[in-house]
XYZ file of C-alpha atoms in Angstrom:
423
model
C -22.257 -13.423 4.392
C -20.321 -10.462 5.779
C -17.823 -8.701 3.522
C -15.156 -6.256 4.694
C -14.083 -4.111 1.747
C -10.630 -2.630 2.410
C -9.682 0.174 0.003
C -6.146 1.481 -0.476
C -5.704 4.975 -1.957
C -2.359 6.271 -3.189
C -1.257 8.951 -5.668
C 2.561 9.361 -5.815
C 3.599 12.861 -6.871
C 5.416 16.044 -5.882
C 5.281 19.606 -7.195
C 8.160 18.644 -9.482
C 6.414 15.531 -10.831
C 2.659 15.693 -11.329
C 1.544 13.008 -13.779
C -1.702 13.605 -15.755
C -3.350 10.531 -14.206
C -3.059 12.079 -10.738
C -5.539 14.815 -11.661
C -7.747 12.364 -13.550
C -7.954 9.939 -10.636
C -8.460 12.723 -8.107
C -11.366 14.269 -9.982
C -12.955 11.139 -11.487
C -12.407 8.614 -8.689
C -11.505 10.064 -5.283
C -13.979 12.971 -5.287
C -17.100 11.044 -6.401
C -16.368 7.924 -4.328
C -15.678 9.963 -1.204
C -18.987 11.744 -1.823
C -20.746 8.361 -2.020
C -19.076 7.409 1.272
C -20.287 10.623 2.872
C -23.820 9.692 1.779
C -23.316 6.151 3.115
C -24.383 4.017 0.160
C -21.884 1.194 0.918
C -19.700 0.712 3.996
C -15.962 0.704 3.278
C -12.721 0.457 5.274
C -10.576 3.217 3.798
C -6.835 3.828 3.800
C -5.451 6.961 2.138
C -1.668 7.412 2.063
C -0.245 10.235 4.182
C 2.097 11.398 1.415
C -0.871 11.613 -0.966
C -2.810 13.741 1.530
C 0.099 16.133 2.061
C 0.968 16.332 -1.643
C -2.669 17.037 -2.560
C -2.884 19.850 -0.015
C 0.468 21.349 -0.933
C -0.072 21.467 -4.700
C -2.083 24.425 -6.015
C -3.661 22.305 -8.762
C -4.977 19.616 -6.404
C -5.562 21.517 -3.156
C -9.230 22.379 -3.777
C -10.063 18.796 -4.748
C -8.166 17.469 -1.736
C -10.183 19.605 0.640
C -13.406 18.172 -0.849
C -12.150 14.592 -0.506
C -10.908 15.007 3.052
C -14.109 16.792 4.092
C -16.164 13.932 2.649
C -14.056 11.300 4.413
C -14.231 13.132 7.741
C -18.016 13.288 7.465
C -18.252 9.647 6.387
C -16.130 8.564 9.366
C -18.152 10.675 11.793
C -21.404 9.190 10.453
C -20.118 5.621 10.776
C -20.039 4.901 7.044
C -16.310 4.125 6.918
C -13.385 3.230 9.113
C -9.967 4.820 8.512
C -6.663 3.017 8.163
C -3.020 3.995 7.975
C 0.058 2.583 6.262
C 3.651 3.599 5.606
C 3.783 7.315 4.827
C 5.370 7.126 1.369
C 4.205 3.650 0.351
C 7.520 2.041 1.249
C 7.824 -1.753 1.314
C 8.179 -1.999 5.071
C 9.791 -5.470 5.376
C 12.712 -4.171 3.299
C 13.431 -1.481 5.931
C 14.861 -1.672 9.434
C 12.387 -1.858 12.311
C 13.250 1.694 13.344
C 12.646 3.180 9.905
C 9.478 1.095 9.428
C 8.210 2.410 12.767
C 8.858 6.010 11.672
C 7.012 5.443 8.375
C 3.943 4.020 10.147
C 3.916 6.553 12.986
C 4.149 9.544 10.636
C 1.443 8.123 8.375
C -0.781 7.386 11.390
C -0.468 10.946 12.661
C -1.091 12.436 9.197
C -4.265 10.389 8.700
C -5.498 11.191 12.208
C -4.967 14.919 11.606
C -6.783 15.088 8.269
C -9.409 12.304 8.423
C -9.691 10.784 11.890
C -8.298 8.049 14.101
C -7.082 4.994 12.161
C -8.231 1.575 13.343
C -6.447 -0.719 10.871
C -2.987 -0.975 9.352
C -2.414 -1.574 5.638
C 1.074 -2.679 4.639
C 1.862 -1.360 1.118
C 1.360 -4.234 -1.343
C 0.415 -6.153 1.841
C 4.182 -6.751 2.058
C 5.016 -8.073 5.503
C 7.009 -10.559 7.565
C 6.938 -11.779 11.151
C 9.246 -9.047 12.477
C 7.057 -6.316 10.993
C 3.878 -7.947 12.280
C 5.370 -8.208 15.777
C 6.410 -4.539 15.659
C 2.940 -3.500 14.508
C 1.150 -5.358 17.268
C 3.508 -4.202 20.007
C 3.747 -0.527 19.060
C 0.384 0.389 17.505
C -3.221 -0.029 18.587
C -4.229 -1.069 15.070
C -5.615 -4.133 13.318
C -3.001 -5.314 10.777
C -4.260 -6.590 7.420
C -2.134 -9.571 6.384
C -2.351 -11.732 3.230
C -3.609 -15.301 3.595
C -0.456 -16.692 1.955
C 1.582 -15.388 4.913
C 0.027 -18.047 7.152
C -0.416 -20.812 4.581
C -4.161 -20.267 4.088
C -6.317 -19.623 1.036
C -9.204 -17.688 2.524
C -10.132 -14.748 4.724
C -10.408 -14.977 8.509
C -9.768 -13.156 11.754
C -6.932 -14.581 13.859
C -5.117 -14.075 17.135
C -1.337 -13.788 16.763
C 0.563 -15.464 19.593
C 4.237 -15.862 20.450
C 3.728 -19.320 21.930
C 3.142 -17.918 25.414
C 0.739 -14.988 25.120
C -1.592 -13.257 22.701
C 0.050 -10.384 20.838
C -3.147 -9.135 19.223
C -5.623 -9.699 16.453
C -4.998 -9.604 12.675
C -7.332 -9.626 9.680
C -6.321 -12.202 7.069
C -7.326 -11.153 3.543
C -7.893 -13.446 0.574
C -5.122 -12.892 -1.992
C -6.975 -14.683 -4.794
C -10.147 -12.665 -4.197
C -8.174 -9.440 -4.490
C -6.387 -10.602 -7.606
C -9.553 -11.632 -9.425
C -11.701 -8.663 -8.449
C -8.993 -6.257 -9.579
C -7.475 -8.117 -12.522
C -9.662 -10.918 -13.931
C -10.956 -8.585 -16.610
C -7.441 -8.321 -18.135
C -6.232 -11.902 -17.565
C -6.397 -15.115 -19.463
C -7.393 -17.524 -16.702
C -4.169 -18.123 -14.686
C -3.123 -21.635 -13.640
C -3.444 -20.760 -9.946
C -7.207 -20.122 -10.243
C -9.258 -23.174 -9.158
C -11.293 -24.907 -11.869
C -14.473 -24.352 -9.866
C -14.244 -20.576 -10.521
C -16.536 -19.531 -13.369
C -14.161 -17.323 -15.339
C -16.825 -15.452 -17.297
C -18.474 -14.444 -14.036
C -15.113 -13.668 -12.373
C -14.437 -11.121 -15.116
C -17.708 -9.371 -14.206
C -17.343 -9.670 -10.444
C -17.126 -5.927 -9.773
C -19.992 -5.042 -12.129
C -22.729 -7.538 -11.308
C -23.901 -8.846 -7.944
C -24.582 -12.364 -9.199
C -21.076 -12.581 -10.668
C -19.585 -11.206 -7.444
C -21.521 -13.642 -5.263
C -20.572 -16.535 -7.545
C -16.896 -15.667 -7.119
C -17.304 -15.372 -3.361
C -19.052 -18.726 -3.151
C -16.305 -20.467 -5.135
C -13.306 -19.214 -3.112
C -14.624 -17.928 0.248
C -16.301 -20.703 2.274
C -16.769 -18.678 5.472
C -17.453 -15.171 6.776
C -16.083 -12.646 7.212
C -14.674 -12.204 3.720
C -11.938 -9.598 3.514
C -11.506 -8.007 0.088
C -8.472 -5.758 -0.240
C -8.136 -3.617 -3.366
C -6.692 -0.457 -4.831
C -9.088 2.473 -4.680
C -8.294 4.045 -8.031
C -6.619 1.459 -10.229
C -8.044 -0.563 -13.116
C -11.302 -2.319 -12.269
C -11.861 -0.404 -9.017
C -12.133 2.667 -11.238
C -13.801 1.184 -14.318
C -16.584 -0.568 -12.358
C -17.845 2.690 -10.810
C -21.383 3.878 -11.511
C -23.210 6.997 -10.389
C -25.176 6.932 -7.158
C -26.699 10.069 -5.658
C -24.086 12.781 -6.126
C -21.199 10.308 -6.139
C -19.975 6.982 -7.502
C -19.359 3.501 -6.120
C -18.683 -0.047 -7.325
C -21.712 -1.345 -9.229
C -21.799 -4.855 -7.727
C -21.470 -3.501 -4.199
C -24.299 -1.032 -4.683
C -26.576 -3.970 -5.526
C -25.851 -5.750 -2.198
C -24.895 -2.972 0.274
C -26.310 -4.864 3.261
C -23.486 -7.409 2.977
C -20.708 -4.880 3.557
C -19.437 -4.123 7.032
C -16.776 -2.200 8.949
C -13.994 -3.458 11.175
C -15.269 -3.673 14.711
C -15.526 -6.528 17.162
C -15.079 -9.550 14.880
C -14.044 -12.647 16.841
C -10.845 -14.479 15.986
C -11.357 -17.882 14.396
C -8.068 -19.377 15.552
C -4.615 -18.680 16.998
C -1.601 -18.273 14.718
C 1.922 -18.665 16.082
C 4.046 -15.697 15.029
C 6.945 -18.049 14.373
C 4.943 -19.627 11.542
C 4.239 -16.329 9.762
C 6.311 -15.998 6.599
C 7.199 -13.036 4.359
C 4.537 -12.397 1.722
C 2.645 -9.835 -0.349
C -0.857 -9.728 -1.801
C 0.303 -11.267 -5.090
C -0.554 -14.929 -5.843
C 2.987 -15.388 -7.183
C 4.404 -14.421 -3.771
C 5.970 -17.611 -2.407
C 8.174 -18.614 0.504
C 11.175 -18.610 -1.837
C 10.189 -15.400 -3.664
C 8.067 -13.329 -1.252
C 8.510 -9.899 -2.872
C 8.421 -10.734 -6.602
C 8.000 -7.216 -8.000
C 10.319 -5.449 -5.549
C 13.123 -7.828 -4.572
C 12.719 -10.852 -6.869
C 14.678 -14.041 -6.328
C 13.128 -16.059 -9.142
C 12.743 -13.865 -12.201
C 14.909 -12.982 -15.175
C 18.409 -11.798 -14.346
C 17.949 -8.138 -15.234
C 14.980 -7.826 -12.860
C 16.777 -9.617 -10.040
C 19.692 -7.214 -10.450
C 17.346 -4.210 -10.454
C 15.806 -5.488 -7.213
C 19.194 -5.779 -5.540
C 20.113 -2.236 -6.578
C 16.782 -1.026 -5.246
C 17.454 -2.732 -1.910
C 20.874 -1.033 -1.826
C 19.084 2.294 -2.357
C 16.766 1.637 0.568
C 19.753 0.651 2.687
C 21.399 4.032 2.003
C 18.457 5.902 3.457
C 18.281 3.438 6.350
C 21.976 3.797 7.110
C 21.652 7.576 7.274
C 18.578 7.218 9.515
C 20.598 5.154 11.974
C 23.469 7.627 11.766
C 21.028 10.338 12.806
C 19.841 8.210 15.719
C 23.405 7.533 16.850
C 24.334 11.222 16.628
C 21.699 11.897 19.274
C 22.659 8.863 21.400
C 19.427 7.117 20.467
C 18.814 3.538 19.401
C 16.044 1.051 18.757
C 12.320 1.744 18.626
C 12.483 3.910 21.733
C 15.154 5.965 20.015
C 12.958 6.369 16.944
C 10.120 7.566 19.178
C 12.379 10.194 20.728
C 13.647 11.279 17.312
C 10.097 11.885 16.062
C 9.469 14.370 18.863
C 11.620 16.843 16.909
C 9.364 18.763 14.474
C 12.157 19.663 12.065
C 13.258 16.035 11.780
C 9.672 14.957 11.083
C 9.372 17.688 8.433
C 12.508 16.469 6.665
C 11.457 12.840 6.913
C 8.055 13.589 5.376
C 9.734 15.587 2.616
C 12.319 12.916 1.771
C 10.417 9.678 2.492
C 9.229 9.512 -1.167
C 12.687 8.193 -2.152
C 11.542 4.894 -0.574
C 8.318 4.483 -2.598
C 7.586 0.945 -3.763
C 6.289 1.846 -7.224
C 9.755 2.734 -8.589
C 10.675 -0.954 -9.092
C 7.049 -2.043 -9.556
C 6.674 -0.210 -12.871
C 9.736 -2.099 -14.112
C 8.821 -5.582 -12.873
C 5.013 -5.816 -12.861
C 2.969 -8.114 -15.086
C 2.409 -6.801 -18.639
C -1.406 -7.066 -18.352
C -1.521 -4.495 -15.583
C -1.924 -0.778 -16.064
C 1.558 0.670 -15.666
C 3.576 3.661 -16.846
C 7.085 2.580 -17.983
C 8.300 6.176 -18.312
C 7.285 6.996 -14.753
C 10.348 5.426 -13.010
C 12.716 7.482 -15.173
C 10.977 10.666 -14.119
C 10.902 9.514 -10.516
C 14.650 9.011 -10.621
C 15.387 12.531 -11.873
C 12.708 14.539 -10.089
C 12.189 12.667 -6.823
C 14.733 9.987 -5.900
C 17.983 11.731 -6.777
C 17.270 15.244 -5.406
C 15.464 14.096 -2.260
C 18.138 11.550 -1.344
C 20.718 14.340 -1.643
C 18.621 16.535 0.681
C 18.282 13.703 3.192
C 21.993 12.896 3.252
C 22.838 16.589 3.557
C 20.453 16.943 6.516
C 22.000 13.959 8.274
C 25.538 15.057 7.374
C 26.604 11.982 5.418
C 28.669 13.179 2.412
C 30.339 9.768 2.013
C 26.991 8.116 1.357
C 26.264 10.616 -1.410
C 28.934 8.985 -3.570
C 27.130 5.653 -3.210
C 23.842 7.357 -4.065
C 25.389 8.843 -7.218
C 26.708 5.424 -8.240
C 23.281 3.866 -7.821
C 21.503 6.586 -9.783
C 24.087 6.152 -12.546
C 23.344 2.414 -12.581
C 19.593 3.063 -12.856
C 20.248 5.486 -15.724
C 22.248 2.878 -17.625
C 19.550 0.270 -16.962
C 16.852 2.509 -18.431
C 18.952 3.189 -21.528
C 19.722 -0.501 -22.104
C 16.160 -1.673 -21.519
C 14.148 1.178 -23.003
């Protein structure tokens, strides 16, 4: 059995909003696990968000820790213990953005990761949120291996596939097992959900990150073939609580007991061809369906108040997107080629990196996520005041769109009223 462990690291903060758990996770998770990677105890495929890297380095409280983490990751990559991945710079849900803005998010994140860690080889969509247009863009514009959820192609297991357009190969994609991710990260806090097959031993599933026999039992029950692709958050919940000391660092207990099974992305052969036209919108959540692909960000099948919040959030994203296209048009640019030209301007890139956090996916997530999960209900309110509202104003001022500011004010007022009504 070959297992590809794909880790996603993300700490959303600015100098104006530094939550206590950012420091805790940085010191208790990112530093010791990056040290274990430098030593090479278990092979991991690692994605660290560009905004997190820049925010760590900019903030006086986190800068020293960040330099340790990045130094460890650079050494681990050089020694062949990890591969590096990239994503969208500020953890934006890319399928909810225009192609041009999605391209800018990926390109800026790619360049940030390459500068501070090394060349990325795979692409992680935040929340694994994707659709066929985004997958096509990724394969055409980036020399990266996209990680896509198995529910996006109607499967229930990991595999490597070739994406085709009916006439030619567009490139390879790694299909990750949504159920495996869900159980490894969350079984410990669930009552056994209805979507979990009866053949899964629930007692062992709850211990899957802490005991090799439990982990292998879970793999055997839901992953019939290799390679198995496990995607997970680096610092959240069980990925943090299952850590044990090894050498001068820490790593997942179950993985340390079977390190020979873990591998890095390389030259895996595709198992089959997948027609791009059959790829559907999806995320890495088991409740992501064809009818409701983005359940915690733009829900179509939840209670009314959450559906309304999702629509307002999409309107917020559209404001930024509209201004982005206004900026393109002002320079007689359009399409992906126009976005490429725009990103040649250093000042524009600086402003984009500074204001991209207004697109972060965790603003609605902390409102709509499952109650069992570790969340911070007060966090979105602080995001609104200290990040979303001021940075959107800076972005619209830079672009020269005063008329859009009125719409932004109306949306922030709506969010304020929502928080007061549903405190």
